mmCIF file of C-alpha atoms in Angstrom:
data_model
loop_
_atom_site.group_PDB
_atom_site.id
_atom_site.type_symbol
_atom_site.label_atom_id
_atom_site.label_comp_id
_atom_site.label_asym_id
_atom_site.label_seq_id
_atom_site.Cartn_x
_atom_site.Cartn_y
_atom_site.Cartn_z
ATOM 1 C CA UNK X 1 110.567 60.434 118.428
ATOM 2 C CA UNK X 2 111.846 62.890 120.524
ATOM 3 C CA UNK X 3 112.145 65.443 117.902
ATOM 4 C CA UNK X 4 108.490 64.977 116.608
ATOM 5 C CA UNK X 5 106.988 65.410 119.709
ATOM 6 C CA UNK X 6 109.125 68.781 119.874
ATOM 7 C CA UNK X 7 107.700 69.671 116.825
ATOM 8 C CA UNK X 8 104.077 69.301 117.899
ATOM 9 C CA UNK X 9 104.495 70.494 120.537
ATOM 10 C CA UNK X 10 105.942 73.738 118.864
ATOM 11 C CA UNK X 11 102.897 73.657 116.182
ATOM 12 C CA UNK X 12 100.155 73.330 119.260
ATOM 13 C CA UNK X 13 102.159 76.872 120.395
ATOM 14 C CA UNK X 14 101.638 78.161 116.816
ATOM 15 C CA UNK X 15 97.772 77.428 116.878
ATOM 16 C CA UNK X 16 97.567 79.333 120.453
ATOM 17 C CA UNK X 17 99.245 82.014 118.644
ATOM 18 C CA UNK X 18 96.901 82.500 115.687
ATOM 19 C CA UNK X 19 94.060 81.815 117.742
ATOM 20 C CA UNK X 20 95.244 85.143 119.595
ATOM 21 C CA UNK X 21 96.258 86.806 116.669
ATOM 22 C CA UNK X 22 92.745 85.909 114.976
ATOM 23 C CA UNK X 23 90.485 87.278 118.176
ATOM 24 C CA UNK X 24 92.564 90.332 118.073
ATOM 25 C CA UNK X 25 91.787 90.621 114.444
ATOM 26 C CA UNK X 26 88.648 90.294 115.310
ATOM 27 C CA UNK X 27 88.592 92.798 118.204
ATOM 28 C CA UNK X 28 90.230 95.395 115.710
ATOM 29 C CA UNK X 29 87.570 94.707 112.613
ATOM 30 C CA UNK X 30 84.943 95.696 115.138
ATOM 31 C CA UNK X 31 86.826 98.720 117.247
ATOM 32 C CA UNK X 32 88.261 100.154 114.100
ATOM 33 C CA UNK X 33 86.863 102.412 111.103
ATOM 34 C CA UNK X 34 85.652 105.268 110.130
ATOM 35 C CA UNK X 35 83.676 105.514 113.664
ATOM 36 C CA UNK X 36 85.780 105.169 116.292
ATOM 37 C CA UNK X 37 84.664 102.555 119.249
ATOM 38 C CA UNK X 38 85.957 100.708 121.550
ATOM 39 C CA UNK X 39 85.506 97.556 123.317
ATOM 40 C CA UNK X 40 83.525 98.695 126.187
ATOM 41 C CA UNK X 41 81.171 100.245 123.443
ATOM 42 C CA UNK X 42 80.998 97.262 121.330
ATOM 43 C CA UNK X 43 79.874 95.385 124.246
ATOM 44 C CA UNK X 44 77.489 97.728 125.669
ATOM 45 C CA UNK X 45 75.915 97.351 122.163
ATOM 46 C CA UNK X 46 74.826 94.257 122.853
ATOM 47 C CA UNK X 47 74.033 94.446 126.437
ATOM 48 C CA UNK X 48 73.120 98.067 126.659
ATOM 49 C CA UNK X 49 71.812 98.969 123.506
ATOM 50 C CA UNK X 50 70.598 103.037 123.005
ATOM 51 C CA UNK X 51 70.715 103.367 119.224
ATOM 52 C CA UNK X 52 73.715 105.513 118.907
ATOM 53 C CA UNK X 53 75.312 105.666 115.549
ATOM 54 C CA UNK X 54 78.033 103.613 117.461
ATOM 55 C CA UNK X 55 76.101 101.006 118.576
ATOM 56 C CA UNK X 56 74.434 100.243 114.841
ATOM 57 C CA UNK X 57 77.570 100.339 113.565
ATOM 58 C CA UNK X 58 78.612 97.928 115.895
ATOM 59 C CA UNK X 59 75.457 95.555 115.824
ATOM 60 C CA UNK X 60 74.633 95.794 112.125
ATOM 61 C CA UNK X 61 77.994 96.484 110.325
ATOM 62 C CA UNK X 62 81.322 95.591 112.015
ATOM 63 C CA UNK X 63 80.234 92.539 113.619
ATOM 64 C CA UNK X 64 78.573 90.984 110.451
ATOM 65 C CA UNK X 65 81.802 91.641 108.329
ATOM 66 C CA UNK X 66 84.330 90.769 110.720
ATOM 67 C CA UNK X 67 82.896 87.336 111.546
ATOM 68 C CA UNK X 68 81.674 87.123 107.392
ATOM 69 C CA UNK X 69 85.657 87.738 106.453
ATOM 70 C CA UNK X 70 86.684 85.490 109.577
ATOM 71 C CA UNK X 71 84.758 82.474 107.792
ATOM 72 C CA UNK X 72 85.573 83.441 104.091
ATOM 73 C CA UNK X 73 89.084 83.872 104.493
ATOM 74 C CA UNK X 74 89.204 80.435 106.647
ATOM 75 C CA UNK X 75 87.206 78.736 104.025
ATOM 76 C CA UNK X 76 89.660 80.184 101.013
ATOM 77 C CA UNK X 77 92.650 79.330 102.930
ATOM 78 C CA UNK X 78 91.813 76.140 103.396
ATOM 79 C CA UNK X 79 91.004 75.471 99.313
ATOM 80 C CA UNK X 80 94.323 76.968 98.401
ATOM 81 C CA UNK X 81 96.105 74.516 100.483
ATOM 82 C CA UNK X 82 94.043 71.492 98.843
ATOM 83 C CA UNK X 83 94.076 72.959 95.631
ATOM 84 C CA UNK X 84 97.574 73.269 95.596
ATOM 85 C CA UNK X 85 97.961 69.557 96.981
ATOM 86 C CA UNK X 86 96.114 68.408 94.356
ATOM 87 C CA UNK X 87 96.980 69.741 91.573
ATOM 88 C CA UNK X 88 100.938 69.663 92.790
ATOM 89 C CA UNK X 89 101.343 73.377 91.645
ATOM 90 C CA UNK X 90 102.684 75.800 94.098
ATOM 91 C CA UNK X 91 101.048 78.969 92.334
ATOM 92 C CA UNK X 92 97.593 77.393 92.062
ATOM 93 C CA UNK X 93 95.069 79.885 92.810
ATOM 94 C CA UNK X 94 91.047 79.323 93.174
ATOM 95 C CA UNK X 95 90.797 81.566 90.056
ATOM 96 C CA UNK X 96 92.336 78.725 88.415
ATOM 97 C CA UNK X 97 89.415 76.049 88.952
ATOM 98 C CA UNK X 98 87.219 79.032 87.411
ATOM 99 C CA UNK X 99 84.830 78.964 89.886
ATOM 100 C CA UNK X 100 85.100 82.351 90.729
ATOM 101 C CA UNK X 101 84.350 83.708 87.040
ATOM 102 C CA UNK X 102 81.573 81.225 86.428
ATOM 103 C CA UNK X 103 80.113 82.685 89.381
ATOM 104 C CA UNK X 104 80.133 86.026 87.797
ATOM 105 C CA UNK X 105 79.282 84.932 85.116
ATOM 106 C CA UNK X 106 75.781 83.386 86.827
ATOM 107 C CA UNK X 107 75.390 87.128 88.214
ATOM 108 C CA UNK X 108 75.923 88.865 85.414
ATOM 109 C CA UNK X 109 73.534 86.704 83.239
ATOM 110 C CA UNK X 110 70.941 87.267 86.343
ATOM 111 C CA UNK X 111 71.078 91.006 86.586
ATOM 112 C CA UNK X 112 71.410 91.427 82.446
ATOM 113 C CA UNK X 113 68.449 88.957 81.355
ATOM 114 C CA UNK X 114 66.116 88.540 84.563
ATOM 115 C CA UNK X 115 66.762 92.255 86.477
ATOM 116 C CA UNK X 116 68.255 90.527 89.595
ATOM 117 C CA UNK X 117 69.061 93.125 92.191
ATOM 118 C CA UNK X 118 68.632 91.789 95.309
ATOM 119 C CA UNK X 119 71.934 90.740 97.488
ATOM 120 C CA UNK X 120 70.262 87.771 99.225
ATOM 121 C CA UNK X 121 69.670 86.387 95.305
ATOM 122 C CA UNK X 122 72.965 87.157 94.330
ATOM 123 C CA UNK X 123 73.961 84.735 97.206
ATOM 124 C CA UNK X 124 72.117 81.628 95.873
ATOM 125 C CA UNK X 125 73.018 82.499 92.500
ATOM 126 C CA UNK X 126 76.792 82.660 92.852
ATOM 127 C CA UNK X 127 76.597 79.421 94.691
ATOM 128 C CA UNK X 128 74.799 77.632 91.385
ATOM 129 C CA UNK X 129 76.942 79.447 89.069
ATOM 130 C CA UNK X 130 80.516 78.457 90.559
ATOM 131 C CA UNK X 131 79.040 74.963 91.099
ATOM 132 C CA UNK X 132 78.004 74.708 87.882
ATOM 133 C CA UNK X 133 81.618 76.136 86.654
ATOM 134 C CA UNK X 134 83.489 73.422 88.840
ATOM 135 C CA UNK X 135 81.598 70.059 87.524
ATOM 136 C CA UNK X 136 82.574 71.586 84.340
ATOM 137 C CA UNK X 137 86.712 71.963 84.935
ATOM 138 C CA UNK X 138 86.013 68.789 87.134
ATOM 139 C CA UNK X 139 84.467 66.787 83.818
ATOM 140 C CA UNK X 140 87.039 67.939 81.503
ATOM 141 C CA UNK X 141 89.971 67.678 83.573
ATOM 142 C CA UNK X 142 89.032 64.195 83.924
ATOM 143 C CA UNK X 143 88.213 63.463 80.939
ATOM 144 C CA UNK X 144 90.423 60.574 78.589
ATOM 145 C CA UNK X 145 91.762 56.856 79.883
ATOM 146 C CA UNK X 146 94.682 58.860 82.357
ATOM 147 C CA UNK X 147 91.595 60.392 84.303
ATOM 148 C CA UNK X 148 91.942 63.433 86.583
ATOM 149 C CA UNK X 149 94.926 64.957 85.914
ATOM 150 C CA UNK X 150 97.224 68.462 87.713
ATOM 151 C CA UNK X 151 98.086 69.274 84.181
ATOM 152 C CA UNK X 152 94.565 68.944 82.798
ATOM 153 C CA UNK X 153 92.340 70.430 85.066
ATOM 154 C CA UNK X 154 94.649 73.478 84.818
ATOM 155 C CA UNK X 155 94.105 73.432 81.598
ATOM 156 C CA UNK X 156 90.676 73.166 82.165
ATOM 157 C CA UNK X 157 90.346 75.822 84.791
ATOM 158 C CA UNK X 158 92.355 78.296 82.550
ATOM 159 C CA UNK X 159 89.838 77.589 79.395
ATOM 160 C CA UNK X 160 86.562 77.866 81.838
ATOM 161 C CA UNK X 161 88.531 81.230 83.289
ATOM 162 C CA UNK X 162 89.102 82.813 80.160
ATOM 163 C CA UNK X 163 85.317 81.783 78.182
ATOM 164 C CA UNK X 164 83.406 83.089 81.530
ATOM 165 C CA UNK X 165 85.175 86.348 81.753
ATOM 166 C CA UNK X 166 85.126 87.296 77.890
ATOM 167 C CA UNK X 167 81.346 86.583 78.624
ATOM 168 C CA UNK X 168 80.965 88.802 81.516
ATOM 169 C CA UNK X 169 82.899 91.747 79.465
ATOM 170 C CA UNK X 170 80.294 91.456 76.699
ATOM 171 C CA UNK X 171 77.135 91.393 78.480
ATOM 172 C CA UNK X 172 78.772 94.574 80.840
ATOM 173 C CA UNK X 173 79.236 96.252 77.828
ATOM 174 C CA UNK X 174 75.886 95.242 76.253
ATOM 175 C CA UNK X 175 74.124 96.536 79.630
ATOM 176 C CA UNK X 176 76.095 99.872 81.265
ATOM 177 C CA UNK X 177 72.996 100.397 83.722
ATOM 178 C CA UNK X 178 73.850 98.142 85.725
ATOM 179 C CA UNK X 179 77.951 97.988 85.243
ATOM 180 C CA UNK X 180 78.376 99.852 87.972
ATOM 181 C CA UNK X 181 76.228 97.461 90.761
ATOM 182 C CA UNK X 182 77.973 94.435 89.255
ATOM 183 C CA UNK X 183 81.186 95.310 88.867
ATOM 184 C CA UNK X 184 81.513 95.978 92.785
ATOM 185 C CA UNK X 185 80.561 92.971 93.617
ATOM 186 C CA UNK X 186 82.939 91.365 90.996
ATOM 187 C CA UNK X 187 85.528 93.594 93.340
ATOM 188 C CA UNK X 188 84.873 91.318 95.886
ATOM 189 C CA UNK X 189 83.640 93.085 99.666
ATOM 190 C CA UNK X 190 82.436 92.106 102.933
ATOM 191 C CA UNK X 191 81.113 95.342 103.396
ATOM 192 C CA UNK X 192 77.099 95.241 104.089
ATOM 193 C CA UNK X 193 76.838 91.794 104.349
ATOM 194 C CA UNK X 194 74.304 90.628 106.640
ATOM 195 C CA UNK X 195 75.104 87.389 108.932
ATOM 196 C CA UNK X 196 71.950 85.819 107.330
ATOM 197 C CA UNK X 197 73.422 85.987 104.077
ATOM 198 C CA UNK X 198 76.303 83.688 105.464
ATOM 199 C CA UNK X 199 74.283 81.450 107.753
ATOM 200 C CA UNK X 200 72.551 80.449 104.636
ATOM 201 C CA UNK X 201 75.405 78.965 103.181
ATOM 202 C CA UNK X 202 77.325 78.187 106.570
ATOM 203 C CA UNK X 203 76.198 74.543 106.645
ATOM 204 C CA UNK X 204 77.589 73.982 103.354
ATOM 205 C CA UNK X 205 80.740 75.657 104.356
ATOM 206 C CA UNK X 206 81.409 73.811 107.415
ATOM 207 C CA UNK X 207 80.727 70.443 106.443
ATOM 208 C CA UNK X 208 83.464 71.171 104.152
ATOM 209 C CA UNK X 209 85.844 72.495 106.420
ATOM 210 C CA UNK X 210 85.028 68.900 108.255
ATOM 211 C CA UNK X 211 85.857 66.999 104.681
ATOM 212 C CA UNK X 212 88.594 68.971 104.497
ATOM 213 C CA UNK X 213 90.419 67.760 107.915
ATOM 214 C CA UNK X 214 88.920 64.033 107.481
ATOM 215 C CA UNK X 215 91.037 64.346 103.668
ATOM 216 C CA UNK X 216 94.048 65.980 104.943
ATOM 217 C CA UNK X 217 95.600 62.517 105.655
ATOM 218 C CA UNK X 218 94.930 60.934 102.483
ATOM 219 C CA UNK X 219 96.164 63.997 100.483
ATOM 220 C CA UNK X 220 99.318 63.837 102.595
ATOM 221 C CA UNK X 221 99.714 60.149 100.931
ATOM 222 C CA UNK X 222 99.078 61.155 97.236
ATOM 223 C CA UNK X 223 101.640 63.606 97.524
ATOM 224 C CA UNK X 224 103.613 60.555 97.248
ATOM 225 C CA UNK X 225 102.790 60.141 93.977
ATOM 226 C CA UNK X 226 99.803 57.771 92.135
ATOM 227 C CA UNK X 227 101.566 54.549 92.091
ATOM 228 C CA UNK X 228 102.984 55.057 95.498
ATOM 229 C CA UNK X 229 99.483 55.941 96.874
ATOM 230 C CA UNK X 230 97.724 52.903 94.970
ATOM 231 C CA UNK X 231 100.737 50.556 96.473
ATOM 232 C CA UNK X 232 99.261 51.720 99.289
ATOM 233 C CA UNK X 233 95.628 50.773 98.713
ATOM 234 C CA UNK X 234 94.640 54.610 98.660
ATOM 235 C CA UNK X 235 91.637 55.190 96.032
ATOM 236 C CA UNK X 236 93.302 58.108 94.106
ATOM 237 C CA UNK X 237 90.266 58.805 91.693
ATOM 238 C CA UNK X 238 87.679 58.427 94.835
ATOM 239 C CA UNK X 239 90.319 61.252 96.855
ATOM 240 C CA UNK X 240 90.713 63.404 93.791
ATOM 241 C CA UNK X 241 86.811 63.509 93.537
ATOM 242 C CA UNK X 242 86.695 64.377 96.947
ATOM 243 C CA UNK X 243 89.712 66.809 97.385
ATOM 244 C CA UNK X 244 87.639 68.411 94.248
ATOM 245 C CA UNK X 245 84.472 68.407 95.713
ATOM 246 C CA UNK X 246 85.594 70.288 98.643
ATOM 247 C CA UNK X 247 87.678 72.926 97.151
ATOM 248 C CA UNK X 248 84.584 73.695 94.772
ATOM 249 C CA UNK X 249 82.500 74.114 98.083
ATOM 250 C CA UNK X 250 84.713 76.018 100.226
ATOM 251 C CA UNK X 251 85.162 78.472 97.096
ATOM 252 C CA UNK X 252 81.301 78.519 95.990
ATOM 253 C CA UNK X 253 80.633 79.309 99.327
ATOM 254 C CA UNK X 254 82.860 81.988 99.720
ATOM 255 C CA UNK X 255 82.189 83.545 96.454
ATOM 256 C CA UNK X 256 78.153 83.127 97.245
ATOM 257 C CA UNK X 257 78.576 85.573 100.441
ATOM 258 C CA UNK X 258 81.451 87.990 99.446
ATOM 259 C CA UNK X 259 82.386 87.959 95.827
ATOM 260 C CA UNK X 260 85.171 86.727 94.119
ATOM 261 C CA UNK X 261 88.274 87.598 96.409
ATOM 262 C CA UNK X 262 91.876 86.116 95.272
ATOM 263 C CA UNK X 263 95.421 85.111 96.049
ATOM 264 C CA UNK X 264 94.168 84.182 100.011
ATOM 265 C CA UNK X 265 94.591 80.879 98.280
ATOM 266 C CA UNK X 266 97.278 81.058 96.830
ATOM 267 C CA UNK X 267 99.156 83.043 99.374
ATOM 268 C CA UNK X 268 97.732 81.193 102.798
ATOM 269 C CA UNK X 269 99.259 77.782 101.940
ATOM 270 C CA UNK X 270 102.792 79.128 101.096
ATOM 271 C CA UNK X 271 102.679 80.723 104.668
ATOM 272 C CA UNK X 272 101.726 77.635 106.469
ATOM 273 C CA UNK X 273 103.870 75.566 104.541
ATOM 274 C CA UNK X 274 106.801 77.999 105.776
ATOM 275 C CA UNK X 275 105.497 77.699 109.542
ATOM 276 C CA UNK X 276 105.375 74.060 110.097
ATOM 277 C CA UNK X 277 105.911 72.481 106.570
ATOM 278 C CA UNK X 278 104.243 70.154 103.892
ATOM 279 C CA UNK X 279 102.102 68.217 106.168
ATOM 280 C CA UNK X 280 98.630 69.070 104.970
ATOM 281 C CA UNK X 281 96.971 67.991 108.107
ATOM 282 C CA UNK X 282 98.630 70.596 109.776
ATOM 283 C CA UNK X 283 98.433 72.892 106.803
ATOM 284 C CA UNK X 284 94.635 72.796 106.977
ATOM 285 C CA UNK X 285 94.157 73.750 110.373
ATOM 286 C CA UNK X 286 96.723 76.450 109.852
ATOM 287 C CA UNK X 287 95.381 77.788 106.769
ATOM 288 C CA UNK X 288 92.017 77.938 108.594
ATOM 289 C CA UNK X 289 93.662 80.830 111.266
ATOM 290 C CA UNK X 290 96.074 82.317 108.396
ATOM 291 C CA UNK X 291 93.355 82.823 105.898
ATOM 292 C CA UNK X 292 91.016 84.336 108.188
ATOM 293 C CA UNK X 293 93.988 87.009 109.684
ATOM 294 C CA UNK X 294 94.575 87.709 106.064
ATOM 295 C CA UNK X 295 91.046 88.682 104.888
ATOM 296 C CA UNK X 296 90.312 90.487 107.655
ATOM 297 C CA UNK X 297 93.619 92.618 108.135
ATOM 298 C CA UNK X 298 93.210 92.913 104.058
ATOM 299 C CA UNK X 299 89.456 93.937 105.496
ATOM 300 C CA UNK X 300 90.981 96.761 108.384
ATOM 301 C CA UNK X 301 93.277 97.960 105.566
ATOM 302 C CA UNK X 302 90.635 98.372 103.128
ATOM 303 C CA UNK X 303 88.577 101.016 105.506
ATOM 304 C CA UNK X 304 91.675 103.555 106.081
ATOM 305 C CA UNK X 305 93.334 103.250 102.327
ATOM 306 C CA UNK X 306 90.191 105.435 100.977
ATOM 307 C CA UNK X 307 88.676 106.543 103.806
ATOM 308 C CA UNK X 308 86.256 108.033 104.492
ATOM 309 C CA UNK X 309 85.139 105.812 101.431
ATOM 310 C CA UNK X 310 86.626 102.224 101.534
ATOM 311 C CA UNK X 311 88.652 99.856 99.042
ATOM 312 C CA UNK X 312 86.966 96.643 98.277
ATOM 313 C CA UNK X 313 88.451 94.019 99.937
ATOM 314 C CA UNK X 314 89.436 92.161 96.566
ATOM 315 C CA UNK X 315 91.125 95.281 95.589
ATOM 316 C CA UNK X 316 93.139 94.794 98.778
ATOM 317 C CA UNK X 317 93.704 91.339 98.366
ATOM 318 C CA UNK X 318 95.140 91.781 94.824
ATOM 319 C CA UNK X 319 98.062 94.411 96.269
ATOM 320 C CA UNK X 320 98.983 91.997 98.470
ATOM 321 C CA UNK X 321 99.023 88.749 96.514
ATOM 322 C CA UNK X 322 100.275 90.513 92.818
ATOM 323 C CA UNK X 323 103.692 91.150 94.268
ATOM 324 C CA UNK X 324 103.723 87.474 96.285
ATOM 325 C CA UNK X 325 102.650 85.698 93.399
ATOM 326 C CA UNK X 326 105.267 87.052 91.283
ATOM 327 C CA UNK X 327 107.751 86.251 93.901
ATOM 328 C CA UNK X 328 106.883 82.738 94.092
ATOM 329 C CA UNK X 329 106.998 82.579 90.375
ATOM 330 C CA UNK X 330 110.539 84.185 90.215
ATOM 331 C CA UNK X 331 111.582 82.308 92.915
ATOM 332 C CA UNK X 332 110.193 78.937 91.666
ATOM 333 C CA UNK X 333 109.335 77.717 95.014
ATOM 334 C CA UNK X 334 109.191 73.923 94.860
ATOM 335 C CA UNK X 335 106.416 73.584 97.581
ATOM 336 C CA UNK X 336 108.830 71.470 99.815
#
């Protein structure tokens, strides 16, 4: 007893710590960039605003993005860790349930057949379009007498992936006028994202980050195994169909505001797991903070790497969870 009470106590520490790690994450997102601020200015831009290039900045860009990658990178740290409960595979990405190319998909069609060009659109379509791709891998991954299966709705994600990407490269091709407009948003970027954009999908987003800690404990129990969990009395197919349903919010959502952005999922989970282990009721409230320090110091990093232009934040994402993934995969990390 004495020894789990240590622990907790040690994890509360480890929350205090990211919460401090994530506001001065935050702080630096806003200070930081190709306009130099600081703190005292980013307050006085609220309180005693004058128009100054500093205090737009400030007000219309920094803020927006930092709290838009804050809630992103929470909500795709979060998935990975349920995606990779679920599906019991310690390289799982959210690329893998296809979401994020059948929400590219949903733009691309827009933009090639119907001339969408408007952001806020783009937001409502992504949402429909990685929905849509979800039931889909969620339908055939359960489909035959076994029911939901890891191995199937892999399977399932990787067929959806690969369809919904040869589509996009054909209609791109079929319609260069607007390759270059899509394609950046395919990159995956916080940058001139308005806070409206996200409050339209925040309710969404945080009723599944409340699904998300009200599943943890269950999840923790089909870990065990199927037959183990049903000798428990645990529903399996009614937490599967949740655990699913959440992921495909939590990545919808993120997609909707800022694009597809990988390996925060795949990468956030294997961080927590080394912090304070396989618990996933502690992993989800620690992939919350991890994923959000992630995004936006993949955010900070993205400013200075092509400045005074910037990298899109999926670029950055992609440098930093290429060589990770491939060290998992070498490694063959058993998720323990």
């Amino acid at each position: 007893m004495q020894s789990v009470l240590n622990g907790a106590a040690w994890k509360l520490t480890g929350l205090a710590a990211a919460l401090l790690l994530l506001a001065f994450a935050l702080y630096a997102s806003i200070v930081y960039g190709v306009i130099g601020t600081s703190w005292r200015t980013a307050v006085d831009a609220y309180f005693h605003y004058n128009g100054s290039n500093e205090h737009i900045a400030i007000r219309q860009l920094r803020v927006p993005r930092a709290l838009i990658a804050a809630a992103v990178g929470a909500s795709l740290g979060i998935a990975g860790t349920l995606l990779q409960a679920l599906t019991k595979n310690p390289l799982a990405d959210l690329g893998l349930m296809g979401i994020n190319s059948g929400a590219g998909l949903a733009i691309v069609c827009a933009v090639t057949f119907f001339s969408v060009s408007s952001l806020r659109d783009y937001t409502w379509i992504a949402f429909i379009g990685a929905i849509a791709s979800g039931i889909v891998v969620y339908i055939l991954g359960s489909a035959g007498r076994d029911g939901l299966s890891p191995l199937k709705v892999t399977l399932a994600g990787a067929a959806v992936t690969a369809l919904a990407s040869s589509m996009i490269h054909a209609l791109l091709l079929a319609n260069k006028r607007n390759m270059e407009e899509v394609l950046y948003w395919l990159a995956g970027s916080v940058q001139g994202r308005s806070l409206s954009l996200l409050g339209d999908v925040f309710p969404y987003m945080a009723a599944a980050w409340l699904g998300a800690f009200a599943i943890a404990g269950p999840m923790n129990t089909l870990l065990l195994g199927d037959d183990v969990a049903k000798g428990l009395g645990q529903r399996t197919a009614l937490v599967k169909a949740a655990a699913g349903a959440i992921v495909m919010t939590l990545c919808a959502t993120s997609v909707a505001v800022a694009g597809p952005i990988a390996f925060i999922g795949l990468v956030t989970p294997h961080l927590c797991r080394y912090l304070i282990g396989g618990d996933i009721r502690w992993m989800t409230v620690y992939s919350a903070f991890v994923g959000a320090i992630l995004l936006i110091a993949a955010d900070i990093a993205g400013r200075f790497a092509a400045m005074p232009g910037e990298m899109p934040i999926g670029v950055m994402t992609a440098l930093i969870g290429t060589p990770f993934f491939i060290y998992v995969a070498r490694k063959g990390w058993s998720g323990k």
